[in-house]
């Protein structure tokens, strides 16, 4: 696709050594020592299926063997997380698939909350977010939900999120907002647009529409489409040529756990081609501090992220992406 918009890019030269470490610390908002000790953020995959075929998605679901995370594996994982409850910032129940395809999702939320995890999130396309499912999640103690709606125009939305019905998603979202207001006004809702070629001119109207419907502690985000570690062709924003000049903060911030227990280098490693470990046989701490992870970090800090093909040119954690710790209220990033 053609480059539609230029972006100011301050990273003309690679960041290395202490300069690279400072970038990671500044972006994530924590010193290096606690970042290396245990993950601050998790993305957990309850089920590795999806009910949409989004045009900007780089996941090949046909290459995946269907899996649902077992109760035993989930319990093992939660038990270790509970030991670090004060350290962990957020648990996102979503990775490759649509989490609401897991009918036990609300039970997983409740398990995490009962274990003392302070912020539990579900990220969804809202196609299955009926009143019943919404009530289950809220009553289970859900703290935060991300709902991605890539356009307010039905033809555009359905051209992007192939297989989903705009009216269903929009009505479910509006219904969840009303239900949240009744049952737990403290629950945070983020409505998200992935900006790409088909909706490139829509962010201002999108933000204005949802700002009138959401509360002051809610969020509206417009994020630039990323290239899924070069597995998807998306519109360019101007920072692609220098993305390799900075370390990827995912290596210090987030651990992605697949439904079968395998852990790849990051959320873009959808087939675990760069395996770090398997939670059926390892602990979270062992994987986070593994030789493979340490080597990956060393390459990123020395300006050599291209030694990992998956990292070479990947734009998922470009600097313009919203920071995980940021709370902006009802406004654009």
Short mmCIF file of C-alpha atoms in Angstrom, two decimals:
data_model
loop_
_atom_site.label_atom_id
_atom_site.label_comp_id
_atom_site.label_asym_id
_atom_site.label_seq_id
_atom_site.Cartn_x
_atom_site.Cartn_y
_atom_site.Cartn_z
CA UNK A 1 0.00 0.00 0.00
CA UNK A 2 1.10 3.56 -0.55
CA UNK A 3 2.34 5.73 2.25
CA UNK A 4 -0.57 8.03 3.05
CA UNK A 5 0.92 10.19 5.76
CA UNK A 6 4.36 11.20 6.93
CA UNK A 7 5.32 11.05 10.58
CA UNK A 8 8.08 12.86 12.43
CA UNK A 9 10.60 10.19 13.41
CA UNK A 10 13.34 11.10 15.91
CA UNK A 11 15.11 7.73 15.69
CA UNK A 12 17.40 8.36 12.72
CA UNK A 13 20.23 6.45 14.42
CA UNK A 14 19.97 3.18 16.35
CA UNK A 15 19.62 3.43 20.13
CA UNK A 16 22.19 1.20 21.84
CA UNK A 17 23.37 0.43 25.37
CA UNK A 18 22.23 2.77 28.12
CA UNK A 19 20.36 4.93 25.62
CA UNK A 20 18.32 1.90 24.52
CA UNK A 21 17.69 0.89 28.13
CA UNK A 22 16.49 4.40 28.95
CA UNK A 23 14.07 4.22 26.02
CA UNK A 24 12.56 1.00 27.40
CA UNK A 25 12.33 2.38 30.94
CA UNK A 26 10.76 5.63 29.78
CA UNK A 27 8.23 3.93 27.52
CA UNK A 28 7.12 1.39 30.12
CA UNK A 29 7.44 3.71 33.10
CA UNK A 30 9.50 1.35 35.29
CA UNK A 31 13.22 0.85 36.04
CA UNK A 32 15.01 -2.04 34.36
CA UNK A 33 15.44 -4.17 37.51
CA UNK A 34 11.73 -4.85 38.19
CA UNK A 35 11.07 -5.24 34.47
CA UNK A 36 13.60 -8.07 34.30
CA UNK A 37 12.29 -9.78 37.44
CA UNK A 38 8.80 -10.75 36.25
CA UNK A 39 6.35 -9.59 33.55
CA UNK A 40 4.37 -6.44 34.27
CA UNK A 41 1.74 -7.31 31.65
CA UNK A 42 0.26 -10.53 30.32
CA UNK A 43 -1.80 -11.47 27.30
CA UNK A 44 -3.51 -14.82 27.89
CA UNK A 45 -5.23 -16.80 25.16
CA UNK A 46 -8.27 -18.72 26.47
CA UNK A 47 -9.09 -20.05 22.99
CA UNK A 48 -7.18 -19.77 19.73
CA UNK A 49 -10.15 -19.37 17.39
CA UNK A 50 -11.67 -16.23 15.86
CA UNK A 51 -15.03 -15.47 14.25
CA UNK A 52 -13.73 -12.74 11.93
CA UNK A 53 -11.23 -12.49 9.09
CA UNK A 54 -9.91 -8.96 9.51
CA UNK A 55 -8.08 -7.63 6.47
CA UNK A 56 -5.20 -6.18 8.55
CA UNK A 57 -4.66 -9.35 10.60
CA UNK A 58 -1.53 -11.43 10.04
CA UNK A 59 -2.68 -14.56 11.90
CA UNK A 60 -3.11 -17.77 9.89
CA UNK A 61 -5.74 -19.60 11.93
CA UNK A 62 -5.80 -22.46 9.42
CA UNK A 63 -2.27 -23.33 10.53
CA UNK A 64 -3.28 -23.55 14.18
CA UNK A 65 -4.49 -26.68 15.92
CA UNK A 66 -7.65 -25.71 17.82
CA UNK A 67 -6.97 -25.30 21.50
CA UNK A 68 -8.79 -24.13 24.63
CA UNK A 69 -6.72 -23.43 27.73
CA UNK A 70 -7.32 -26.20 30.25
CA UNK A 71 -8.54 -25.37 33.76
CA UNK A 72 -5.45 -27.02 35.26
CA UNK A 73 -3.02 -24.96 33.19
CA UNK A 74 -4.96 -21.78 33.90
CA UNK A 75 -4.95 -22.52 37.65
CA UNK A 76 -1.20 -23.17 37.63
CA UNK A 77 -0.60 -19.89 35.86
CA UNK A 78 -2.87 -17.90 38.17
CA UNK A 79 -1.22 -19.37 41.25
CA UNK A 80 2.19 -18.07 40.17
CA UNK A 81 0.73 -14.70 39.17
CA UNK A 82 -0.87 -14.39 42.60
CA UNK A 83 2.59 -14.56 44.18
CA UNK A 84 3.44 -11.41 42.17
CA UNK A 85 0.08 -9.65 42.47
CA UNK A 86 1.65 -6.41 43.66
CA UNK A 87 4.13 -6.41 40.78
CA UNK A 88 1.77 -7.19 37.88
CA UNK A 89 0.02 -4.20 36.30
CA UNK A 90 -2.49 -5.83 33.98
CA UNK A 91 -3.76 -9.20 32.77
CA UNK A 92 -5.34 -9.07 29.30
CA UNK A 93 -7.41 -12.13 28.47
CA UNK A 94 -6.88 -12.15 24.72
CA UNK A 95 -4.08 -12.95 22.33
CA UNK A 96 -4.72 -14.39 18.86
CA UNK A 97 -8.41 -15.30 18.97
CA UNK A 98 -11.76 -13.85 20.06
CA UNK A 99 -11.95 -14.54 23.82
CA UNK A 100 -15.76 -14.55 24.01
CA UNK A 101 -15.73 -17.77 21.99
CA UNK A 102 -14.69 -19.31 25.32
CA UNK A 103 -17.94 -19.83 27.22
CA UNK A 104 -16.04 -19.98 30.52
CA UNK A 105 -14.45 -16.56 30.06
CA UNK A 106 -16.25 -15.01 33.02
CA UNK A 107 -15.02 -17.84 35.26
CA UNK A 108 -11.45 -17.06 34.24
CA UNK A 109 -12.00 -13.39 35.10
CA UNK A 110 -13.38 -14.35 38.52
CA UNK A 111 -10.45 -16.71 39.16
CA UNK A 112 -7.93 -13.94 38.48
CA UNK A 113 -9.78 -11.42 40.64
CA UNK A 114 -10.16 -13.87 43.53
CA UNK A 115 -6.39 -14.43 43.32
CA UNK A 116 -5.88 -10.72 43.95
CA UNK A 117 -4.82 -9.54 40.47
CA UNK A 118 -5.49 -5.82 40.46
CA UNK A 119 -6.45 -5.18 36.83
CA UNK A 120 -8.11 -7.80 34.62
CA UNK A 121 -8.97 -6.89 31.04
CA UNK A 122 -10.88 -8.54 28.21
CA UNK A 123 -10.19 -7.43 24.63
CA UNK A 124 -12.96 -8.26 22.17
CA UNK A 125 -14.62 -7.44 18.86
CA UNK A 126 -17.96 -7.35 20.79
CA UNK A 127 -19.79 -9.52 18.26
CA UNK A 128 -20.67 -11.97 21.07
CA UNK A 129 -20.99 -9.38 23.85
CA UNK A 130 -24.68 -10.01 24.55
CA UNK A 131 -26.39 -8.71 27.67
CA UNK A 132 -25.98 -12.13 29.31
CA UNK A 133 -22.26 -12.36 28.56
CA UNK A 134 -21.72 -8.74 29.55
CA UNK A 135 -23.48 -9.25 32.87
CA UNK A 136 -21.40 -12.36 33.57
CA UNK A 137 -18.17 -10.46 32.97
CA UNK A 138 -19.15 -7.47 35.07
CA UNK A 139 -20.37 -9.60 37.97
CA UNK A 140 -17.14 -11.65 37.79
CA UNK A 141 -15.19 -8.51 38.63
CA UNK A 142 -13.88 -7.37 35.23
CA UNK A 143 -11.93 -4.11 35.58
CA UNK A 144 -11.51 -3.06 31.97
CA UNK A 145 -12.67 -3.95 28.48
CA UNK A 146 -11.24 -3.02 25.08
CA UNK A 147 -13.73 -3.06 22.22
CA UNK A 148 -12.43 -2.60 18.68
CA UNK A 149 -14.82 -0.96 16.20
CA UNK A 150 -12.87 0.14 13.16
CA UNK A 151 -15.53 2.33 11.57
CA UNK A 152 -18.94 3.84 12.24
CA UNK A 153 -19.83 3.22 8.59
CA UNK A 154 -21.41 -0.17 8.14
CA UNK A 155 -19.92 -0.92 4.67
CA UNK A 156 -16.44 0.14 5.78
CA UNK A 157 -16.60 -1.78 9.05
CA UNK A 158 -17.78 -4.97 7.35
CA UNK A 159 -15.11 -4.62 4.66
CA UNK A 160 -12.45 -4.50 7.39
CA UNK A 161 -13.87 -7.00 9.90
CA UNK A 162 -14.99 -9.60 7.39
CA UNK A 163 -17.60 -11.97 8.80
CA UNK A 164 -18.96 -9.62 11.48
CA UNK A 165 -22.16 -7.57 11.39
CA UNK A 166 -21.74 -3.88 12.22
CA UNK A 167 -25.23 -3.44 13.68
CA UNK A 168 -24.74 -6.34 16.09
CA UNK A 169 -21.34 -5.05 17.25
CA UNK A 170 -22.56 -1.47 17.64
CA UNK A 171 -25.72 -2.47 19.52
CA UNK A 172 -23.77 -4.82 21.78
CA UNK A 173 -21.31 -2.06 22.60
CA UNK A 174 -24.01 0.48 23.38
CA UNK A 175 -25.79 -2.15 25.47
CA UNK A 176 -22.64 -2.95 27.42
CA UNK A 177 -22.08 0.73 28.18
CA UNK A 178 -25.60 0.97 29.63
CA UNK A 179 -25.13 -2.25 31.61
CA UNK A 180 -21.79 -1.08 32.94
CA UNK A 181 -23.35 2.19 34.06
CA UNK A 182 -25.96 0.24 36.04
CA UNK A 183 -23.79 -2.50 37.55
CA UNK A 184 -20.27 -1.10 37.94
CA UNK A 185 -19.56 2.48 36.82
CA UNK A 186 -15.90 2.01 37.82
CA UNK A 187 -15.28 -0.51 35.02
CA UNK A 188 -13.26 1.18 32.27
CA UNK A 189 -14.31 0.87 28.63
CA UNK A 190 -11.89 1.63 25.82
CA UNK A 191 -13.36 1.89 22.30
CA UNK A 192 -10.64 1.43 19.73
CA UNK A 193 -10.19 2.10 16.02
CA UNK A 194 -7.33 0.55 14.06
CA UNK A 195 -6.51 3.28 11.55
CA UNK A 196 -5.81 1.93 8.08
CA UNK A 197 -6.49 2.69 4.45
CA UNK A 198 -10.28 2.24 4.41
CA UNK A 199 -10.98 4.36 7.51
CA UNK A 200 -8.02 6.73 7.32
CA UNK A 201 -10.11 9.93 7.48
CA UNK A 202 -12.51 8.79 10.22
CA UNK A 203 -10.65 9.24 13.58
CA UNK A 204 -12.04 12.69 14.46
CA UNK A 205 -15.66 11.69 13.83
CA UNK A 206 -15.08 8.37 15.62
CA UNK A 207 -13.73 10.11 18.72
CA UNK A 208 -16.53 12.69 18.79
CA UNK A 209 -19.21 10.00 18.51
CA UNK A 210 -17.94 7.88 21.40
CA UNK A 211 -17.00 10.81 23.62
CA UNK A 212 -20.69 11.65 23.89
CA UNK A 213 -21.48 8.13 25.09
CA UNK A 214 -18.61 7.23 27.43
CA UNK A 215 -17.71 8.33 30.93
CA UNK A 216 -14.84 10.60 31.90
CA UNK A 217 -12.63 7.70 32.98
CA UNK A 218 -13.25 5.76 29.76
CA UNK A 219 -10.94 5.83 26.77
CA UNK A 220 -11.10 6.34 23.03
CA UNK A 221 -8.06 5.16 21.10
CA UNK A 222 -7.08 5.41 17.45
CA UNK A 223 -4.07 3.20 16.82
CA UNK A 224 -2.09 2.87 13.63
CA UNK A 225 -2.34 -0.49 11.89
CA UNK A 226 0.87 -2.49 12.32
CA UNK A 227 2.38 -5.01 9.94
CA UNK A 228 2.10 -8.10 12.16
CA UNK A 229 5.84 -8.72 12.00
CA UNK A 230 5.68 -8.34 8.21
CA UNK A 231 2.83 -10.85 7.86
CA UNK A 232 0.29 -8.20 6.82
CA UNK A 233 0.37 -5.43 4.25
CA UNK A 234 -0.92 -2.20 5.76
CA UNK A 235 -0.73 1.49 5.03
CA UNK A 236 2.61 3.07 5.92
CA UNK A 237 2.83 5.91 8.41
CA UNK A 238 6.40 7.07 7.93
CA UNK A 239 8.35 5.36 10.70
CA UNK A 240 8.85 1.98 9.05
CA UNK A 241 12.42 2.60 7.86
CA UNK A 242 13.72 3.41 11.34
CA UNK A 243 11.69 1.00 13.48
CA UNK A 244 14.78 -1.23 13.77
CA UNK A 245 16.62 1.65 15.45
CA UNK A 246 14.75 1.13 18.72
CA UNK A 247 14.33 -1.87 21.02
CA UNK A 248 10.87 -3.41 21.21
CA UNK A 249 9.39 -2.79 24.65
CA UNK A 250 7.48 -6.08 24.53
CA UNK A 251 10.61 -7.98 25.54
CA UNK A 252 10.62 -6.16 28.89
CA UNK A 253 6.89 -5.56 29.35
CA UNK A 254 4.58 -8.32 28.19
CA UNK A 255 4.44 -12.11 28.16
CA UNK A 256 2.02 -13.72 25.71
CA UNK A 257 0.74 -17.17 26.68
CA UNK A 258 -1.02 -19.35 24.11
CA UNK A 259 -3.97 -21.60 24.87
CA UNK A 260 -1.81 -24.73 24.81
CA UNK A 261 0.71 -23.23 27.25
CA UNK A 262 3.43 -22.38 24.76
CA UNK A 263 5.12 -19.00 24.95
CA UNK A 264 6.67 -17.26 21.95
CA UNK A 265 8.90 -14.23 21.95
CA UNK A 266 5.96 -11.81 21.75
CA UNK A 267 2.32 -11.40 20.71
CA UNK A 268 3.37 -11.41 17.04
CA UNK A 269 4.86 -14.89 17.37
CA UNK A 270 1.52 -16.50 16.62
CA UNK A 271 3.09 -19.85 15.66
CA UNK A 272 5.79 -19.81 18.39
CA UNK A 273 8.59 -19.89 15.82
CA UNK A 274 10.84 -18.30 18.47
CA UNK A 275 9.88 -20.41 21.49
CA UNK A 276 10.74 -19.29 25.00
CA UNK A 277 9.13 -22.14 26.89
CA UNK A 278 5.99 -24.06 27.74
CA UNK A 279 4.01 -23.41 30.92
CA UNK A 280 3.11 -27.07 31.11
CA UNK A 281 6.76 -27.67 31.97
CA UNK A 282 8.18 -24.29 33.07
CA UNK A 283 7.23 -21.45 35.37
CA UNK A 284 6.51 -17.92 34.20
CA UNK A 285 9.67 -16.69 35.94
CA UNK A 286 11.80 -19.32 34.22
CA UNK A 287 10.48 -18.31 30.81
CA UNK A 288 10.83 -14.57 31.48
CA UNK A 289 14.44 -15.02 32.54
CA UNK A 290 15.31 -17.73 30.00
CA UNK A 291 18.48 -17.70 27.92
CA UNK A 292 16.41 -17.22 24.76
CA UNK A 293 14.71 -14.12 26.16
CA UNK A 294 17.98 -12.71 27.48
CA UNK A 295 19.60 -13.16 24.08
CA UNK A 296 16.71 -11.42 22.34
CA UNK A 297 16.95 -8.48 24.74
CA UNK A 298 20.70 -8.23 24.21
CA UNK A 299 20.26 -8.05 20.45
CA UNK A 300 17.61 -5.34 20.77
CA UNK A 301 19.73 -3.27 23.16
CA UNK A 302 22.74 -3.46 20.84
CA UNK A 303 20.86 -2.30 17.74
CA UNK A 304 20.76 -5.81 16.26
CA UNK A 305 17.08 -6.71 16.41
CA UNK A 306 17.33 -7.75 12.74
CA UNK A 307 19.05 -10.94 13.96
CA UNK A 308 15.52 -12.11 14.84
CA UNK A 309 13.56 -12.27 11.55
CA UNK A 310 10.27 -11.79 13.41
CA UNK A 311 11.53 -8.49 14.89
CA UNK A 312 13.07 -7.14 11.70
CA UNK A 313 10.84 -4.24 10.64
CA UNK A 314 7.94 -5.17 12.93
CA UNK A 315 5.86 -2.09 13.78
CA UNK A 316 3.50 -3.45 16.46
CA UNK A 317 5.14 -1.47 19.27
CA UNK A 318 6.04 1.63 17.30
CA UNK A 319 6.55 4.66 19.58
CA UNK A 320 3.28 6.23 18.43
CA UNK A 321 1.29 3.34 19.92
CA UNK A 322 -0.60 4.15 23.13
CA UNK A 323 1.40 3.45 26.27
CA UNK A 324 0.00 0.69 28.45
CA UNK A 325 0.04 2.87 31.54
CA UNK A 326 -1.66 5.84 29.94
CA UNK A 327 -5.18 6.83 30.96
CA UNK A 328 -6.42 9.62 28.73
CA UNK A 329 -10.14 9.70 29.40
CA UNK A 330 -12.47 10.18 26.45
CA UNK A 331 -10.03 11.59 23.95
CA UNK A 332 -7.73 10.59 21.12
CA UNK A 333 -4.10 9.65 21.80
#
